[in-house]
Amino acid sequence: MKNRLTELFEKKKKDVLAVYYTAGYPSLDDTEVIGKTLVKAGTDIIEIGIPFSDPIADGPIIQASNKVALDNGMQVSLLLEQVKALRSQVSAPIVLMGYLNPVYQYGIHKFLIDAKAAGVDGLILPDLPAKEYEDNFKATCESLDLSVIFLLTPTTSLERRNKVDQLSTGFIYAVSASSTTGNSKSFDENQLHYFETLKTQKWRNPVLIGFGISNHETFSQACQYSAGAIVGSAFIKALEQSKDIKQTIQTFVKVLRGNL
Amino acid sequence: MKYTVDESGFYGNFGGAYIPEMLYPNVEELRLNYLAITEQKSFNEEFQHLLREFVGRPTPLYFAQRLSERYQAHIYLKREDLCHTGAHKINNTIGQILLAKALGKSKIIAETGAGQHGVATATVCALMGLDCTVYMGKLDMERQKPNVERMRILGARVVPATSGNQTLKDATNEAMRHWINNPTDTHYIIGSVVGPHPYPDMVARFQSVISQEIKIQLIDQTGNPTPDYVVACVGGGSNAMGAFYHFLQDDHVQLIGVEAAGHGVDSGESAATTALGKPGILHGSKTLLMQTQDGQVIEPYSISAGLDYPGIGPIHAHLFETERASFINITDEEAMQAGIMLSRTEGIIPAIETAHAIAALDKLQFDKDDVVVLNLSGRGDKDLETYIRWGKY
């Protein structure tokens, strides 16, 4: 079976919407219904967070969701079961995002095999160094056709940008600012200049812009410079305030896409 | 066997730089420059000058007569408690502030547990006229109030870390996030031999002045540069690494790291990382880490804010794995009693972190001729409230 990220980007080159949420948040069993509803509402890629006790790249909103999920009892093995159940109902690509330590303790090889078997298409591990990837992940990921997505930021050098493009499969995660997640409401001139450099560079992979995408304006702005954008903290915040998850998700995606 | 860091930043199986891309340029800038800068003649002259004139080095290596009689060995105390600001922490902050200046940074951030590193950072920032922000767990701010006020008097902002157990681990998370959000003008002064490469090596080098002096002082006092034992407490492990550093290749010197057992290693409230930890990744390096089976970091506990950390510097993990150093652990109660004992035996009130190392004397078997160097890493002024609350004196 072909990698669903590859398939998606073959068909869709613009306005790709990826939405991040933390597995096990707000309730332990919400992982499945959130993913299903997101896809129904028009989300192209589901990015599911593996909660971690010390998420240093994340701002307060996602930190809090990680804590709630862990307090709810979320574990990697349960998360993979939930993904498997979700996979049987959606055909959109599923990407797992998490920190390295839980993956290490689960066992790298076992994790990759079990993730693939659960229907996962790609991984984002922000604290995975390139060398560690090449030594311990790459061969297995390639043989499983599991994408690994690396990050770049406004301060990433040109040389390193090319390295990120070489290492990544599926897509590249362009972080919009030098910041943790959930930190801004609009883009400034420096960011737009940086997006312009993303647009003009020739990439092997499609580029998605993430961090600071919180409304229709920032989403459509990001899409002008890339294949699409990733929303995380703004969605978690919407879930946090939600009384009816399905309704919240429908409205959230519509507003983001400018259809409301 | 070698104990120095290799080219990729590892000590055997431990170390490395497991950092998100947002931190990469900052850490890479340090990695590419720290050796070149610290090996410059002008850097060293200023570093040595400040250690001598501002910190008050060399600190005495004091032969503790009554303590030696009590334990039937020759016990020497390396008096880091006499450093300006009251602990060894300032050796590292002097080094790093000079490095930050050489890199053109105008703002400094730091994390602190007991507050000693925070005070040492606020002090050197005041000395150099640089902006200073210190992250400190909210719980630690309560149990180390005098140090919070010392930092504020020195002009630093103290920001409470309110996540997790509100202790050192959480303060470190917040400092790292601050650095991600302020990548160009800010230097992060990590206070221990933890964090991504090159921090463990850099901090170890700045603290190595401790064992450098011990060697010279031992020749003066005993005629022999090497002792039989070096004993030091270990949270992240900076004072221990400073005391071990120049003895790492002297295989006959027994290196003893003393960790905090809290209410007991098996009580679920402990910070004894080598006893309870497994290899894992936290704060940018692979090291021994107290964690659940699912890889979530376990909240540590110790009465001592400076030892209340779920990991250990990667070099200590390596020394543990290769058995170059031995690690023992000491409960809250044992440490408090040892603190009182030292106060009454030698007239020195130690920091509660240091009191753990003193309590270890009870657990070791010495021969009458053994020379034991105990690194007296800090003084107890900051801990008076904890001593008073404990009350058994």
XYZ file of C-alpha atoms in Angstrom:
653
model
C 0.000 0.000 0.000
C 1.316 3.392 -0.995
C 2.179 5.975 1.656
C -0.901 8.177 2.029
C 1.189 11.348 2.381
C 2.788 10.677 -0.984
C -0.639 10.037 -2.491
C -2.116 13.183 -0.983
C 0.607 15.497 -2.252
C 0.447 13.941 -5.716
C -3.196 14.986 -5.933
C -3.208 18.135 -3.859
C -0.524 20.789 -4.170
C -2.268 23.718 -2.469
C -4.199 24.542 0.687
C -3.387 21.297 2.473
C -4.647 21.484 6.040
C -2.981 19.438 8.776
C -4.434 19.588 12.270
C -2.560 18.555 15.408
C -4.206 17.252 18.531
C -2.941 15.426 21.583
C -3.978 11.783 21.926
C -6.098 11.255 25.028
C -7.242 14.876 25.276
C -9.662 16.165 26.481
C -10.787 12.615 27.397
C -8.835 9.405 27.070
C -11.154 8.025 24.386
C -11.486 11.171 22.265
C -8.598 10.336 19.923
C -10.800 8.437 17.492
C -13.798 10.765 17.333
C -11.618 13.862 16.937
C -9.686 12.326 14.036
C -12.852 11.117 12.317
C -14.626 14.450 12.675
C -11.581 16.406 11.493
C -11.462 14.412 8.271
C -15.205 14.735 7.734
C -14.890 18.510 8.185
C -12.209 18.774 5.521
C -8.841 18.177 7.178
C -6.247 16.627 4.882
C -3.678 15.333 7.382
C -4.268 14.207 10.955
C -1.314 14.869 13.236
C -1.641 13.059 16.537
C 0.568 14.057 19.455
C 2.133 11.420 21.688
C 1.924 13.112 25.084
C 5.181 13.661 26.984
C 5.896 14.940 30.474
C 8.458 17.510 29.297
C 7.517 18.916 25.866
C 10.153 21.673 25.591
C 9.237 22.804 22.062
C 5.638 23.459 23.084
C 3.953 26.483 24.555
C 1.514 26.458 27.493
C -1.588 25.261 25.577
C -0.078 22.062 24.191
C 1.879 21.481 27.428
C -1.390 21.525 29.324
C -3.034 19.106 26.885
C -0.076 16.738 27.275
C -0.467 16.800 31.024
C -4.201 16.161 30.900
C -3.678 13.277 28.461
C -1.062 11.678 30.718
C -3.256 12.179 33.776
C -6.057 10.505 31.794
C -3.766 7.480 31.468
C -2.597 7.780 27.863
C 0.244 5.435 26.909
C 2.003 4.701 23.640
C 0.481 1.224 23.301
C -3.055 2.537 23.874
C -2.430 5.384 21.474
C -1.452 2.923 18.748
C -4.637 0.910 19.386
C -6.706 4.078 19.058
C -4.920 5.010 15.836
C -5.666 1.551 14.475
C -9.369 2.009 15.235
C -9.303 5.456 13.634
C -7.485 4.128 10.588
C -10.286 1.657 9.846
C -12.629 4.639 9.427
C -10.552 7.284 7.630
C -8.254 7.222 4.629
C -6.471 10.522 5.306
C -2.769 10.356 6.157
C -2.014 10.030 9.868
C 1.209 11.484 11.270
C 2.419 10.939 14.839
C 4.238 13.789 16.546
C 6.145 13.211 19.755
C 9.361 13.495 21.710
C 11.998 10.846 21.490
C 12.020 9.384 24.986
C 8.650 7.565 24.908
C 9.640 6.111 21.517
C 12.971 4.934 22.966
C 11.352 3.231 25.902
C 8.822 1.511 23.646
C 11.739 0.347 21.496
C 12.548 2.134 18.245
C 12.194 -0.851 15.934
C 9.032 -2.130 17.614
C 7.551 1.371 17.576
C 8.124 1.825 13.858
C 6.653 -1.567 13.010
C 3.648 -1.144 15.311
C 3.000 2.405 14.077
C 3.026 1.244 10.485
C 0.740 -1.656 11.335
C -1.669 0.748 13.039
C -1.907 2.751 9.822
C 0.503 5.585 10.535
C 2.072 7.262 7.494
C 4.627 9.583 9.005
C 6.489 10.691 12.127
C 7.554 14.065 13.482
C 10.113 13.756 16.285
C 11.449 17.258 16.955
C 14.326 16.155 19.192
C 15.551 13.413 16.859
C 19.051 14.398 15.648
C 19.911 13.746 11.995
C 22.691 11.329 12.873
C 20.499 9.340 15.242
C 17.896 9.129 12.475
C 20.442 7.891 9.970
C 21.915 5.348 12.416
C 18.783 3.951 14.045
C 15.618 4.903 12.129
C 16.251 5.414 8.441
C 16.632 1.848 7.192
C 13.513 0.613 8.977
C 11.448 3.663 7.997
C 12.435 3.248 4.364
C 11.640 -0.439 4.304
C 8.241 0.266 5.917
C 7.593 3.304 3.670
C 7.064 5.369 6.792
C 7.730 9.084 6.265
C 9.890 11.049 8.682
C 9.327 14.785 8.684
C 12.059 17.164 9.864
C 11.666 20.759 10.982
C 13.282 23.924 9.748
C 13.050 27.417 11.243
C 13.799 31.004 10.179
C 17.298 30.593 11.618
C 18.073 27.321 9.800
C 21.043 27.904 7.475
C 20.698 27.285 3.749
C 23.076 24.345 3.947
C 21.003 22.799 6.697
C 17.763 23.485 4.847
C 19.047 21.319 2.039
C 19.996 18.624 4.538
C 16.478 18.770 6.038
C 15.044 18.343 2.534
C 17.355 15.388 1.897
C 16.453 13.676 5.174
C 12.704 14.321 5.077
C 10.138 12.161 3.356
C 6.462 13.070 3.017
C 6.806 16.775 3.659
C 8.922 19.405 5.406
C 7.672 21.140 8.523
C 8.592 24.822 8.259
C 8.279 26.435 11.674
C 6.954 29.956 11.092
C 8.934 31.736 13.797
C 11.735 31.198 16.270
C 9.316 30.227 18.977
C 7.536 27.507 20.864
C 4.059 26.482 19.675
C 1.014 28.729 19.978
C 2.789 32.031 20.209
C 1.343 34.529 17.734
C -1.818 35.804 16.096
C -0.457 37.301 12.876
C 2.741 37.213 10.823
C 5.187 40.099 10.725
C 7.346 41.286 7.842
C 10.318 39.123 8.775
C 8.162 36.034 8.740
C 6.675 36.884 5.353
C 10.180 37.431 3.998
C 11.170 34.023 5.345
C 8.070 32.464 3.741
C 9.116 34.060 0.460
C 12.479 32.291 0.680
C 10.623 29.037 1.295
C 8.507 29.644 -1.770
C 11.410 30.373 -4.083
C 13.638 27.491 -2.955
C 13.459 24.310 -5.041
C 12.459 21.497 -2.703
C 12.349 17.753 -3.118
C 9.432 17.652 -0.654
C 6.279 19.710 -0.258
C 6.513 22.303 2.520
C 3.878 22.854 5.219
C 4.078 25.865 7.506
C 3.267 25.421 11.180
C 3.405 27.330 14.523
C 1.314 30.488 14.757
C -1.458 29.336 12.384
C -4.517 30.255 14.398
C -7.227 31.622 12.070
C -8.328 31.908 8.441
C -6.043 34.856 7.809
C -2.838 33.139 8.937
C -3.851 29.865 7.298
C -4.495 31.393 3.892
C -1.406 33.588 4.179
C 0.773 30.554 4.906
C -0.837 28.688 2.002
C 0.275 31.424 -0.414
C 3.867 30.425 0.221
C 3.611 26.683 0.688
C 1.587 23.555 0.020
C -0.415 24.194 3.165
C -0.305 24.699 6.880
C -0.444 22.934 10.239
C -2.681 24.078 13.064
C -2.083 22.931 16.635
C -2.462 25.181 19.668
C -5.483 27.062 18.256
C -7.281 23.742 17.808
C -6.378 22.491 21.294
C -7.690 25.774 22.674
C -10.963 25.275 20.797
C -11.249 21.748 22.221
C -10.521 23.037 25.700
C -13.452 25.429 25.522
C -15.773 23.027 23.701
C -19.066 21.696 25.017
C -19.784 19.671 21.881
C -16.586 18.347 20.320
C -18.064 17.389 16.939
C -19.741 20.753 16.481
C -16.594 22.597 17.590
C -14.468 20.703 15.078
C -16.887 21.285 12.187
C -16.980 25.004 12.900
C -13.225 25.246 13.541
C -12.272 23.728 10.188
C -14.906 25.751 8.304
C -13.700 29.012 9.835
C -10.092 28.129 9.136
C -10.829 27.371 5.494
C -12.904 30.546 5.220
C -16.139 28.727 4.510
C -18.138 30.325 7.268
C 39.841 4.162 29.195
C 38.874 7.703 28.316
C 36.323 9.833 30.107
C 36.408 12.933 27.954
C 33.710 13.804 25.467
C 34.081 12.437 21.922
C 33.670 14.345 18.666
C 29.918 13.806 18.473
C 29.403 14.962 22.038
C 29.094 11.553 23.682
C 30.591 10.006 26.795
C 30.340 6.350 25.849
C 26.612 5.698 25.425
C 25.517 8.995 26.973
C 25.381 12.641 25.958
C 24.745 14.005 22.470
C 22.505 16.904 21.498
C 18.845 15.857 21.311
C 17.333 19.239 20.609
C 14.531 20.577 18.442
C 15.590 22.484 15.332
C 14.593 25.746 17.026
C 17.547 25.363 19.416
C 19.994 24.072 16.838
C 21.584 27.406 15.774
C 22.172 28.503 19.395
C 23.699 25.219 20.466
C 25.701 24.896 17.252
C 27.118 28.405 17.730
C 28.337 27.349 21.171
C 29.683 24.024 19.965
C 31.695 25.654 17.202
C 33.131 28.375 19.450
C 33.463 27.253 23.059
C 36.884 25.633 22.784
C 38.399 28.317 20.581
C 37.196 31.072 22.918
C 38.029 29.398 26.220
C 41.504 28.463 25.006
C 42.368 32.071 24.146
C 45.045 33.602 26.344
C 42.978 36.754 27.004
C 39.938 34.680 28.018
C 41.991 32.655 30.450
C 43.663 35.661 31.953
C 40.320 37.311 32.661
C 38.796 34.040 33.921
C 41.718 33.403 36.285
C 41.740 37.020 37.420
C 38.044 36.941 38.332
C 38.315 33.547 40.035
C 41.112 34.926 42.180
C 39.968 38.482 42.903
C 36.181 38.224 42.702
C 35.391 34.628 43.714
C 38.234 34.329 46.227
C 40.055 31.347 44.799
C 41.892 29.207 45.514
C 39.505 27.958 48.173
C 41.197 26.259 51.136
C 41.686 22.511 51.331
C 41.073 22.252 55.043
C 42.283 19.305 57.103
C 39.279 18.529 59.310
C 40.903 17.348 62.534
C 37.851 16.380 64.554
C 36.012 14.882 61.588
C 39.144 12.821 60.834
C 39.200 11.499 64.392
C 35.529 10.605 64.175
C 35.915 8.597 60.961
C 39.479 7.366 61.566
C 40.879 8.662 58.284
C 42.530 11.834 56.969
C 39.616 13.940 55.871
C 40.104 17.143 53.914
C 37.299 19.553 53.110
C 37.515 21.467 49.845
C 35.942 24.725 50.946
C 33.815 25.699 47.942
C 31.371 27.072 50.495
C 33.820 29.956 50.897
C 33.441 31.034 47.273
C 31.734 34.372 46.756
C 27.948 33.718 46.726
C 28.406 30.620 48.878
C 28.907 27.708 46.517
C 30.946 26.314 43.646
C 28.312 27.434 41.120
C 30.042 30.739 40.451
C 33.101 29.048 38.881
C 30.880 28.092 35.951
C 28.897 31.325 35.711
C 32.103 33.393 35.526
C 33.292 31.198 32.667
C 29.994 31.278 30.817
C 29.409 35.017 31.167
C 32.832 35.668 29.618
C 31.911 33.258 26.840
C 28.545 34.976 26.337
C 30.284 38.333 26.071
C 32.749 36.958 23.545
C 29.768 35.720 21.494
C 28.196 39.183 21.640
C 25.148 38.216 23.710
C 23.374 40.919 25.708
C 20.874 38.864 27.691
C 21.334 35.932 30.031
C 18.874 33.299 31.154
C 19.366 30.537 33.687
C 17.478 27.846 35.568
C 17.975 27.266 39.243
C 16.980 24.682 41.834
C 18.356 25.666 45.232
C 18.925 29.154 43.921
C 22.726 28.957 44.175
C 23.166 28.846 40.427
C 20.572 31.597 40.040
C 22.398 33.798 42.536
C 25.742 33.036 40.884
C 24.252 33.960 37.503
C 22.587 37.135 38.790
C 25.919 38.065 40.375
C 27.996 37.774 37.220
C 25.283 39.564 35.210
C 25.455 42.462 37.647
C 29.242 42.362 37.401
C 29.124 42.551 33.600
C 26.031 44.729 33.249
C 23.968 42.134 31.366
C 20.211 41.586 31.555
C 19.337 38.520 33.666
C 16.261 36.284 33.861
C 16.247 33.243 36.137
C 13.627 30.499 35.979
C 12.923 28.792 39.274
C 10.302 26.232 40.251
C 7.505 27.812 42.246
C 8.012 25.271 45.058
C 11.749 26.008 45.109
C 11.017 29.742 45.321
C 9.105 29.024 48.497
C 11.710 26.774 50.118
C 14.686 28.958 49.091
C 13.243 32.419 49.740
C 16.511 34.142 50.749
C 18.083 33.206 47.424
C 15.073 34.561 45.511
C 15.527 37.893 47.233
C 19.279 37.836 46.692
C 18.690 37.458 42.953
C 16.208 40.313 42.975
C 18.580 42.570 44.916
C 21.200 41.810 42.277
C 18.790 43.042 39.618
C 17.620 39.738 38.127
C 14.053 38.843 37.183
C 12.993 35.612 38.850
C 10.261 33.836 36.905
C 8.338 31.037 38.628
C 8.022 27.743 36.728
C 4.535 26.496 37.474
C 4.442 23.234 35.483
C 5.104 19.730 36.879
C 6.353 19.535 40.468
C 7.476 23.162 40.165
C 11.132 22.295 40.780
C 14.435 22.217 38.893
C 13.267 20.066 35.959
C 10.392 22.443 35.271
C 12.601 25.513 35.597
C 14.943 23.939 33.014
C 12.014 23.324 30.631
C 10.966 26.955 30.925
C 14.497 28.266 30.394
C 14.810 26.130 27.242
C 11.488 27.472 25.951
C 12.646 31.016 26.650
C 15.777 30.314 24.619
C 13.721 28.943 21.736
C 11.720 32.176 21.748
C 14.808 34.416 22.016
C 17.452 32.757 19.879
C 19.763 35.558 18.792
C 20.642 37.923 21.633
C 20.412 35.486 24.554
C 22.854 33.054 26.135
C 21.529 30.295 28.373
C 23.855 29.624 31.339
C 23.084 26.044 32.311
C 24.186 25.440 35.880
C 25.156 21.805 35.824
C 26.885 19.217 33.642
C 23.564 18.516 31.910
C 21.916 19.650 28.675
C 22.938 19.163 25.055
C 26.579 18.958 24.037
C 28.690 21.113 24.526
C 27.174 22.101 27.884
C 28.296 19.087 29.954
C 31.863 19.413 28.722
C 31.890 23.200 29.006
C 30.558 23.238 32.566
C 32.922 20.406 33.568
C 35.893 22.399 32.264
C 34.888 25.549 34.163
C 34.367 23.543 37.375
C 37.577 21.552 36.936
C 39.421 24.322 38.776
C 38.260 22.535 41.946
C 40.277 19.353 41.359
C 43.130 21.311 39.807
C 43.545 23.140 43.117
C 43.022 19.976 45.177
C 45.993 18.295 43.446
C 48.307 21.211 44.158
C 47.060 21.591 47.739
C 47.437 17.871 48.451
C 51.075 17.969 47.382
C 51.632 20.811 49.839
C 49.820 19.093 52.675
C 50.526 15.383 52.159
C 53.296 15.244 49.562
C 51.047 13.221 47.279
C 48.800 14.784 44.605
C 46.192 12.036 44.702
C 43.872 11.079 47.567
C 42.297 7.669 48.135
C 38.754 9.025 47.895
C 36.975 12.029 46.450
C 33.414 12.392 47.749
C 30.815 14.808 46.378
C 27.050 15.138 46.142
C 25.372 14.746 42.752
C 22.177 16.347 41.501
C 23.063 17.142 37.906
C 26.634 16.687 39.080
C 28.615 19.900 38.536
C 30.454 20.091 41.850
C 31.206 16.364 41.701
C 32.543 16.694 38.166
C 34.695 19.648 39.230
C 36.106 17.591 42.102
C 36.563 14.410 39.997
C 37.857 15.987 36.793
C 41.622 15.867 37.245
C 41.438 12.482 38.995
C 39.495 10.689 36.235
C 42.655 9.151 34.794
C 44.077 8.284 38.254
C 42.437 4.880 38.548
C 43.459 4.331 42.174
C 41.440 7.358 43.303
C 37.977 6.185 44.310
C 35.344 8.621 43.109
C 32.154 8.622 45.158
C 29.014 10.384 43.949
C 26.291 10.873 46.547
C 22.675 11.112 45.402
C 19.552 12.114 47.290
C 17.369 9.199 48.385
C 14.651 11.553 49.660
C 12.350 9.509 51.872
C 14.170 6.328 50.768
C 15.106 4.824 47.412
C 12.001 2.621 47.339
C 9.628 5.182 48.829
C 8.540 6.648 45.499
C 9.866 9.980 46.750
C 13.492 10.054 45.791
C 16.034 11.587 43.433
C 18.516 8.680 43.390
C 18.967 8.571 39.629
C 21.643 5.876 39.289
C 19.665 3.575 41.587
C 16.316 4.147 39.883
C 17.056 5.449 36.406
C 17.252 3.880 32.965
C 18.838 5.368 29.844
C 16.578 8.047 28.401
C 16.517 11.507 26.864
C 15.779 14.714 28.740
C 16.901 18.322 28.347
C 18.906 17.577 25.243
C 21.031 14.616 26.251
C 20.855 10.878 26.609
C 21.538 9.952 30.195
C 20.221 7.967 33.130
C 16.730 9.149 33.869
C 14.029 8.351 36.396
C 11.076 7.483 34.206
C 8.009 5.296 33.858
C 7.986 2.241 31.604
C 6.248 4.450 29.056
C 9.102 6.972 29.008
C 7.446 9.713 31.042
C 9.823 11.487 33.386
C 9.145 10.738 37.051
C 8.948 13.758 39.325
C 11.885 13.538 41.717
C 11.853 14.408 45.387
C 14.515 15.521 47.826
C 14.530 17.841 50.817
C 17.390 19.519 49.010
C 16.290 21.692 46.095
C 19.677 21.370 44.416
C 19.537 17.558 44.201
C 15.877 17.403 43.220
C 16.454 16.407 39.580
C 15.296 13.226 37.757
C 18.437 12.888 35.641
C 22.181 13.141 36.028
C 24.901 14.613 33.830
C 25.748 12.247 30.947
C 29.372 12.005 32.061
C 28.202 10.689 35.444
C 25.988 8.152 33.675
C 29.129 7.071 31.827
C 31.217 6.906 35.020
C 28.451 4.820 36.590
C 28.168 2.458 33.640
C 31.944 1.966 33.387
C 32.179 1.696 37.194
C 34.839 4.415 37.266
C 32.796 6.108 39.992
C 30.596 4.580 42.701
C 27.275 6.091 43.608
C 25.541 5.845 46.936
C 22.423 7.558 48.187
C 21.454 9.316 51.380
C 18.000 10.004 52.788
C 16.664 13.397 53.872
C 16.995 12.391 57.512
C 20.581 11.137 57.189
C 21.574 14.318 55.367
C 19.987 16.619 57.958
C 21.715 14.790 60.799
C 25.043 14.970 58.968
C 24.526 18.706 58.490
C 24.148 19.166 62.230
C 27.061 16.827 62.930
C 29.413 18.829 60.681
C 28.220 22.091 62.227
C 29.147 20.809 65.697
C 32.300 18.923 64.757
C 33.972 21.495 62.524
C 32.005 24.707 62.983
C 30.720 24.674 59.415
C 26.997 24.700 58.584
C 26.795 23.039 55.170
C 24.197 23.406 52.440
C 21.748 20.513 52.582
C 23.011 19.313 49.185
C 26.509 19.087 50.662
C 25.185 17.442 53.825
C 24.365 14.405 51.665
C 28.065 14.017 50.837
C 28.953 14.321 54.523
C 26.445 11.636 55.464
C 28.170 9.339 52.984
C 31.182 9.196 55.337
C 29.069 6.908 57.510
C 28.601 4.482 54.628
C 32.219 4.160 53.571
C 34.875 1.954 55.178
C 38.187 3.767 55.490
C 41.639 2.535 56.422
C 43.430 4.626 59.013
C 45.852 6.064 56.459
C 43.273 6.863 53.793
C 43.219 10.408 52.488
C 39.636 11.496 51.795
C 38.733 14.730 50.027
C 35.154 15.815 50.523
C 33.917 18.600 48.298
C 32.132 21.025 50.592
C 30.153 22.462 47.711
C 28.045 25.080 49.486
C 27.224 26.767 52.748
C 24.002 26.405 54.672
C 22.831 29.996 55.020
C 20.198 29.538 52.341
C 18.894 26.436 54.145
C 18.360 27.868 57.610
C 14.603 27.720 57.209
C 14.754 24.035 56.255
C 17.023 23.293 59.226
C 14.630 25.180 61.498
C 11.566 23.378 60.133
C 13.318 20.008 60.550
C 14.102 21.134 64.065
C 15.989 18.187 65.553
C 19.028 19.998 66.922
